[in-house]
Short mmCIF file of C-alpha atoms in Angstrom, two decimals:
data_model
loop_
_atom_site.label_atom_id
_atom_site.label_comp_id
_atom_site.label_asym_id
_atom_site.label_seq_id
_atom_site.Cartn_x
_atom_site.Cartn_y
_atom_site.Cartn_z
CA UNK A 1 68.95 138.06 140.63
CA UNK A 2 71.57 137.10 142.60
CA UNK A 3 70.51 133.52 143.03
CA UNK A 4 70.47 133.63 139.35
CA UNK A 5 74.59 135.13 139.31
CA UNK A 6 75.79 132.54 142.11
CA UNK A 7 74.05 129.56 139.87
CA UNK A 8 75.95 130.94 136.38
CA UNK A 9 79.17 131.72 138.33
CA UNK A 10 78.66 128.11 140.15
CA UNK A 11 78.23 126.33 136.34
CA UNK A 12 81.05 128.60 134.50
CA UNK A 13 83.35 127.71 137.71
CA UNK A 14 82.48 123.70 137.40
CA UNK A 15 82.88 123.92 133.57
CA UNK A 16 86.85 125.52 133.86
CA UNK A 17 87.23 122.90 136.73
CA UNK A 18 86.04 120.15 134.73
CA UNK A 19 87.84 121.40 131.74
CA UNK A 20 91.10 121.80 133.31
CA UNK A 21 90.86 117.96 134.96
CA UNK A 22 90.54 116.60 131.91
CA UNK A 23 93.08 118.40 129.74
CA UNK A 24 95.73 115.71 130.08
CA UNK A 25 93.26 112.99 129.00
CA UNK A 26 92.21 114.32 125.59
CA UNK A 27 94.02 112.94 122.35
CA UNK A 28 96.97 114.75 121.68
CA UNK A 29 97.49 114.98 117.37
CA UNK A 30 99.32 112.11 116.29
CA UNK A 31 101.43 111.78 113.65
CA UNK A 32 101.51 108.70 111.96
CA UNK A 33 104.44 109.14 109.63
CA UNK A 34 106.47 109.20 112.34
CA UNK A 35 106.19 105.58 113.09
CA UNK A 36 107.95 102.41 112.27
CA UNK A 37 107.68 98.95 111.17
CA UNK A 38 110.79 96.87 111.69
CA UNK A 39 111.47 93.25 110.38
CA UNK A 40 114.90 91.77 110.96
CA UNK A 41 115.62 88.86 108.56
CA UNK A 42 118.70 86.34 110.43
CA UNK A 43 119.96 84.14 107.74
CA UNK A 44 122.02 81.30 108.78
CA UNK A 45 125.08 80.29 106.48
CA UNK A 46 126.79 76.90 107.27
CA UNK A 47 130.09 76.28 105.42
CA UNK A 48 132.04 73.24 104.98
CA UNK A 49 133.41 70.62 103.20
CA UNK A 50 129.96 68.49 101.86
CA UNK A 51 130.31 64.70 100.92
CA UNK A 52 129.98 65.31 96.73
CA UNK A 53 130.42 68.90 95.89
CA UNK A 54 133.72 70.32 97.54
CA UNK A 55 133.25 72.97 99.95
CA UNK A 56 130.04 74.67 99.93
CA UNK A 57 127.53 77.15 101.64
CA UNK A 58 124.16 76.39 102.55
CA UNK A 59 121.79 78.97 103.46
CA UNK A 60 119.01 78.24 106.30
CA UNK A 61 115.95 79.53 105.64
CA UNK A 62 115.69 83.22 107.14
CA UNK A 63 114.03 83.81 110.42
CA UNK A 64 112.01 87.12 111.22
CA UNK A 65 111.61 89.48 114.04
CA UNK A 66 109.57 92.44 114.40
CA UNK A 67 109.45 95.22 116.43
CA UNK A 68 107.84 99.11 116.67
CA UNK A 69 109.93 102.20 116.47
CA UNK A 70 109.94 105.87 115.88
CA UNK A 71 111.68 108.64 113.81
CA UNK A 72 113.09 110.90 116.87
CA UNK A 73 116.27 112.73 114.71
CA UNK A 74 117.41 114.09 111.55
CA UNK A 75 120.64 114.69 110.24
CA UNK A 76 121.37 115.74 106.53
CA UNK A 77 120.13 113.10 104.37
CA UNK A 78 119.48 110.61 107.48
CA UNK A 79 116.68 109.66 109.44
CA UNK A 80 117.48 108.26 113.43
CA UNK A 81 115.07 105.36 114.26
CA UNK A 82 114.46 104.68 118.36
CA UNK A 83 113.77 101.03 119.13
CA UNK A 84 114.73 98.05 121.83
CA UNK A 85 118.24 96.93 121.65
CA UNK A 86 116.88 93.00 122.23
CA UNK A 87 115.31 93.88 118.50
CA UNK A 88 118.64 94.73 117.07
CA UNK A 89 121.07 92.71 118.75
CA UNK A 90 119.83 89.55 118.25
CA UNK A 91 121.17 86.73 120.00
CA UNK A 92 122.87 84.69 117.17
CA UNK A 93 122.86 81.17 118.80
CA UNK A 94 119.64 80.97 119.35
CA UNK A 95 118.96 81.75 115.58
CA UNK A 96 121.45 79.55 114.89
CA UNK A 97 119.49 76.79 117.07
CA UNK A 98 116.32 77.80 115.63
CA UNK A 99 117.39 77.35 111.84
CA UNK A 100 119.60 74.27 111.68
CA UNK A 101 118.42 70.78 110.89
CA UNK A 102 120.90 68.66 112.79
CA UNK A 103 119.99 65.81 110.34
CA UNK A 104 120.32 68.39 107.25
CA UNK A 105 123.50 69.09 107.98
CA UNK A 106 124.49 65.62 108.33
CA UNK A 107 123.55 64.59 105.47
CA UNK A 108 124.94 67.16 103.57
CA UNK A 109 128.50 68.05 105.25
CA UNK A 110 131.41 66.20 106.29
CA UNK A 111 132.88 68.78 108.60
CA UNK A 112 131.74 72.35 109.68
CA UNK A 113 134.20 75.07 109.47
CA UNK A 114 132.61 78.16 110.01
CA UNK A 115 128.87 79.21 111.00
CA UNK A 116 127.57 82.47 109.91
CA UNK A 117 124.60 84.73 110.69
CA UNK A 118 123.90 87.87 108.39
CA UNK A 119 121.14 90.01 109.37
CA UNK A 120 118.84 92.43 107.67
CA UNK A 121 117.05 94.89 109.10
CA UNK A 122 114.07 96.66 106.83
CA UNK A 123 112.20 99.37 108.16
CA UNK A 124 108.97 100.47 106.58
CA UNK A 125 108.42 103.88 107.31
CA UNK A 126 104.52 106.04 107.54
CA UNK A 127 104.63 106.62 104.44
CA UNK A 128 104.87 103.24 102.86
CA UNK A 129 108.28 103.24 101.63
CA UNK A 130 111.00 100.29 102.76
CA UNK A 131 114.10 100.50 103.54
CA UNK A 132 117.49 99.40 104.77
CA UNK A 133 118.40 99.73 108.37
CA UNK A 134 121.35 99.98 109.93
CA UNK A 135 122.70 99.83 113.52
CA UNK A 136 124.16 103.43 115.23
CA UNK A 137 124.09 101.98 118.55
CA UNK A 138 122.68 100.35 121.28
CA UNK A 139 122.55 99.67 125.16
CA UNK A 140 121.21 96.31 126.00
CA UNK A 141 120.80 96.87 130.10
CA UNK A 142 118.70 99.92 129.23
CA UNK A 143 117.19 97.69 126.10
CA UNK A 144 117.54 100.92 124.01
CA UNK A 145 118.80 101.06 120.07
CA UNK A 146 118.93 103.39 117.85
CA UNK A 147 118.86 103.16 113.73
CA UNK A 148 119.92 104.95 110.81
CA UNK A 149 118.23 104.70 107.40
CA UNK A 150 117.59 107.30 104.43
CA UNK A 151 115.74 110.66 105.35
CA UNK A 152 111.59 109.94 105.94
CA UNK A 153 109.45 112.31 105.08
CA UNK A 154 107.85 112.98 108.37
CA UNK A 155 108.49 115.17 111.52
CA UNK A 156 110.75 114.01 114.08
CA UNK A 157 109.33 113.07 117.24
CA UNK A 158 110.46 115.79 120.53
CA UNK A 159 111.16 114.67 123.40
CA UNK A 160 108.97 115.87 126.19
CA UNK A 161 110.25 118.56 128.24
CA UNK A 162 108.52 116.84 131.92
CA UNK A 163 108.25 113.06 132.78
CA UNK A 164 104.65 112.06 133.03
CA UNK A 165 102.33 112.35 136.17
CA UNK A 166 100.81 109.81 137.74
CA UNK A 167 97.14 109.12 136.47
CA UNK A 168 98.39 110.50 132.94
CA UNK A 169 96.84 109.18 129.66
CA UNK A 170 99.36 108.41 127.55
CA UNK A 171 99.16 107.09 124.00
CA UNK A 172 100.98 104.43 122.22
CA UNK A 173 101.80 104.18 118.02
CA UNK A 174 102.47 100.48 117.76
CA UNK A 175 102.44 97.18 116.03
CA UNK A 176 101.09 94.62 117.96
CA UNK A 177 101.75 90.69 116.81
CA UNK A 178 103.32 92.89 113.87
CA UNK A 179 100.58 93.90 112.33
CA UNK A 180 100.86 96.22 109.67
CA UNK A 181 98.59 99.05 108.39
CA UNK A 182 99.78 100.96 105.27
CA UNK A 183 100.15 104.27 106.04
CA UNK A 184 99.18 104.18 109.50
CA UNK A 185 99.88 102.78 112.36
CA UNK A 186 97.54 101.53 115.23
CA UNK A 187 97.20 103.79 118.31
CA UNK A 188 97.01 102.26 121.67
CA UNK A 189 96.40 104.02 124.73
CA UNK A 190 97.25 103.08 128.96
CA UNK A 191 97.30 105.07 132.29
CA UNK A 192 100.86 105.84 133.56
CA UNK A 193 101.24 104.29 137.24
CA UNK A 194 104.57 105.28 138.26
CA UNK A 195 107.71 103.94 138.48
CA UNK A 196 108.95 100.53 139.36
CA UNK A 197 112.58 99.96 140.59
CA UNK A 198 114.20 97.17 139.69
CA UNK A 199 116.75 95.34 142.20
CA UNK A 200 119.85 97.09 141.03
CA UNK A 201 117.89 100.56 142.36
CA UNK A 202 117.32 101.45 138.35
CA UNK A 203 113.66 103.10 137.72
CA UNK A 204 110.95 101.89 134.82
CA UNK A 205 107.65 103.30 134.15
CA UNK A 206 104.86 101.17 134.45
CA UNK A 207 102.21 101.76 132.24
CA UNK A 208 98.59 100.03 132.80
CA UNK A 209 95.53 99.07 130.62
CA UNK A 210 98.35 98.94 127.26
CA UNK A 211 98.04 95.74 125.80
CA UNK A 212 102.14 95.50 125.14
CA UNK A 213 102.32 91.93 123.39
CA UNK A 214 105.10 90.66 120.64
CA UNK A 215 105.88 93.45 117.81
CA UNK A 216 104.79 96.56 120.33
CA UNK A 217 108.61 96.61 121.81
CA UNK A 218 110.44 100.00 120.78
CA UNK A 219 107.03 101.64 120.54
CA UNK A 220 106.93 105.14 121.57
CA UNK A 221 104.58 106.17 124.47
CA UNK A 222 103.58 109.81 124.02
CA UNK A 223 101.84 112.50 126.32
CA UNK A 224 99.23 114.88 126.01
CA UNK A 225 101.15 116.99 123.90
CA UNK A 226 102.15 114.21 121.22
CA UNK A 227 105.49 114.31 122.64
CA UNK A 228 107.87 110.94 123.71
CA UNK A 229 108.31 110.39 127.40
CA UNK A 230 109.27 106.90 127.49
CA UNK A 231 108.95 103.68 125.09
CA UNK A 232 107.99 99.91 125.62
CA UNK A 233 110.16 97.49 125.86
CA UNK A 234 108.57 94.66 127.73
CA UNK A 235 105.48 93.10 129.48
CA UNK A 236 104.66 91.25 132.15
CA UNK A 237 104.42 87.44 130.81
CA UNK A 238 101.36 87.19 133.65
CA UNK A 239 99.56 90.17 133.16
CA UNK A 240 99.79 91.66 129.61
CA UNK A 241 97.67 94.31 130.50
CA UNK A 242 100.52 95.96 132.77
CA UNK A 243 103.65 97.01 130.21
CA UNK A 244 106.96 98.51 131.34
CA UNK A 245 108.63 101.27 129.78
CA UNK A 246 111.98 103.21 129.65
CA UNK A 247 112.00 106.44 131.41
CA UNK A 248 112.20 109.63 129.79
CA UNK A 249 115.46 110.20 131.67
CA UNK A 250 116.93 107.42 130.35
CA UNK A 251 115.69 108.32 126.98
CA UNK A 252 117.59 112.03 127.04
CA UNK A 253 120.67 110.36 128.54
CA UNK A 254 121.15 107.54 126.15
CA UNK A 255 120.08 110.25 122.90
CA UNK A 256 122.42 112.93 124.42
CA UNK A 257 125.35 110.35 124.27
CA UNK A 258 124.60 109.47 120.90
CA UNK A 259 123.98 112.75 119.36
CA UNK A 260 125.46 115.37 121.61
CA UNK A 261 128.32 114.14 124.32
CA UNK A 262 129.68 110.72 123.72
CA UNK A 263 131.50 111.08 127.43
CA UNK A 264 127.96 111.41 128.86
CA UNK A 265 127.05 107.68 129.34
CA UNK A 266 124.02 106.98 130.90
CA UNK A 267 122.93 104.98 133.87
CA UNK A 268 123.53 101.25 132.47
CA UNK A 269 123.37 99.36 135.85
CA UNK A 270 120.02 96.81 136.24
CA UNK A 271 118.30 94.27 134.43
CA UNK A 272 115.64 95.57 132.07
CA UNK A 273 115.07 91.94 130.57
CA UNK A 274 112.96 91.18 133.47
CA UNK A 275 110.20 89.78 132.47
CA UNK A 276 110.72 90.81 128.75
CA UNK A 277 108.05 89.68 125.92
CA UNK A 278 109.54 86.65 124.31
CA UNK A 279 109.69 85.87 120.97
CA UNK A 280 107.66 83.77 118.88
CA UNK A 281 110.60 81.14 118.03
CA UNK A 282 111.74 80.56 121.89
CA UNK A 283 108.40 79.53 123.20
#
C-alpha cells in the first residue's frame, strides 16, 4: 500500500512539475483582428518647364513598401497603429533615385524646378477593411512609429506587465515578404535569448528560430499571455533565423510619451539600424 501511495504521489508530483515547466510554452489566444497590413505608396512628382507643353508635372510611377503592425490604443473614433519608424519615414532620395529615368526626364524637361514625393500609407486592418494612415509620430534611433487611422473593430493589444525570460516562447503576428491573408494574419513563433547591447550601451532583444525577413518589421512579438513585450524591427542580413527586437521598456517609454507625458522622452541614444532588413528596391 504504501509503495502504491509513494508511486501516485511520485506521478501526480511529476505531472504539476511537468505542467508548470511548460506553461510559458503553450499558445497563448491570439487575436487576429488586431493585426496590420501596411503598404506605403511614394509617388514621385517632377515639375518643370518641358520642351512643348509649358510647365508641367509628371508623375513617376509609385513605389511600395510594406511592413507589419498592430492596433495597441483607442481613442474616441481612432485607432493607434505600432510599427517601425524606417516604414514610415521613408527616405525620400532614395525613392526619388529609385523612380526617375534620367533619360525620361531629359527628354521631356528643359529645366527642373521642384521635386516632390507624396506618400500614402494604407493600412488593411483584421477585418478586411482599408484604410488611410496617417503619421502621430515616430523615433527613428529606437525605429519605433506610431499611426492613426479610423476606429478597427478589434481589441487593443496590452502591453505586458514583465519583460520576457530567457528561454520564453514568444509568438509573432506577421507578414512576411508581405504576404497577405484576408482576415488573418500568419503566426510565427521564436525563443527569446536575451538582450543584446548595442555600442552606444542601448539594449535589444534578440529573438531566435523567427524567420524576421522583408514585410515582418513592426510586427508585434507577444508572450504567453497574448500580451506585447517587444516588436521586430530588423534581422541579421547573415543569419535570418536570429531577429532583433525593441524592448518592452522602450515600448512603455516611447507609448507613455505619446499618449500620457510628452516631457517623458525616452532613451533615444544608439543605432538600431544595425543590421536592419533592407528593402527590396536598394538591393
Amino acid at each position: 500500500m504504501k509503495l502504491l501511495n509513494t508511486i501516485l504521489v511520485t506521478i501526480l508530483f511529476n505531472t504539476i512539475l511537468l505542467s508548470c515547466s511548460n506553461v510559458k510554452n503553450i499558445p497563448p489566444k491570439l487575436v487576429s483582428e488586431t493585426f496590420t497590413y501596411l503598404t506605403a505608396h511614394a509617388i514621385v512628382e517632377v515639375c518643370g518647364p518641358t520642351k512643348r507643353h509649358g510647365v508641367r508635372c509628371l508623375k513617376m510611377d509609385p513605389k511600395q513598401f510594406s511592413a507589419s503592425g498592430s492596433v495597441i490604443k483607442h481613442i474616441k473614433e481612432y485607432s493607434y497603429i505600432l510599427t517601425a519608424a524606417h516604414f514610415c519615414n521613408i527616405n525620400r532620395a532614395q525613392v526619388i533615385e529609385a523612380a526617375v529615368d534620367p533619360a525620361l526626364i531629359e527628354a521631356h524637361f528643359t529645366d527642373i524646378k521642384d521635386v516632390n514625393v507624396h506618400v500614402l500609407i494604407e493600412i488593411l486592418d483584421g477585418n478586411g477593411i482599408t484604410r488611410i494612415g496617417k503619421v502621430v509620430e515616430s523615433n527613428e534611433l529606437l525605429d519605433v512609429c506610431i499611426l492613426k487611422t479610423n476606429k478597427i473593430d478589434t481589441n487593443a493589444l496590452q502591453l505586458s506587465s514583465a519583460p520576457p525570460t530567457y528561454g520564453d516562447t514568444l509568438w509573432n503576428l506577421s507578414s512576411p515578404l508581405g504576404i497577405v491573408m484576408p482576415k488573418t494574419a500568419p503566426i510565427l513563433k521564436g525563443v527569446y535569448s536575451g538582450k543584446v547591447k548595442l555600442n552606444s550601451g542601448r539594449n535589444v532583444y534578440v529573438v531566435t528560430d523567427l524567420p524576421a525577413i522583408f514585410g515582418c518589421s513592426g510586427s508585434p512579438m507577444l508572450n504567453h499571455d497574448g500580451k506585447l513585450v517587444g516588436m521586430i524591427y530588423s534581422t541579421n542580413q547573415h543569419f535570418r533565423e536570429i531577429s532583433y527586437a525593441v524592448t518592452l521598456e522602450d515600448l512603455r517609454k516611447f507609448i507613455d510619451r505619446v499618449f500620457v507625458n510628452k516631457k517623458n522622452s525616452p532613451t533615444t541614444s544608439g543605432d538600431t539600424t544595425l543590421e536592419v532588413e533592407v528593402p527590396d528596391y536598394l538591393k
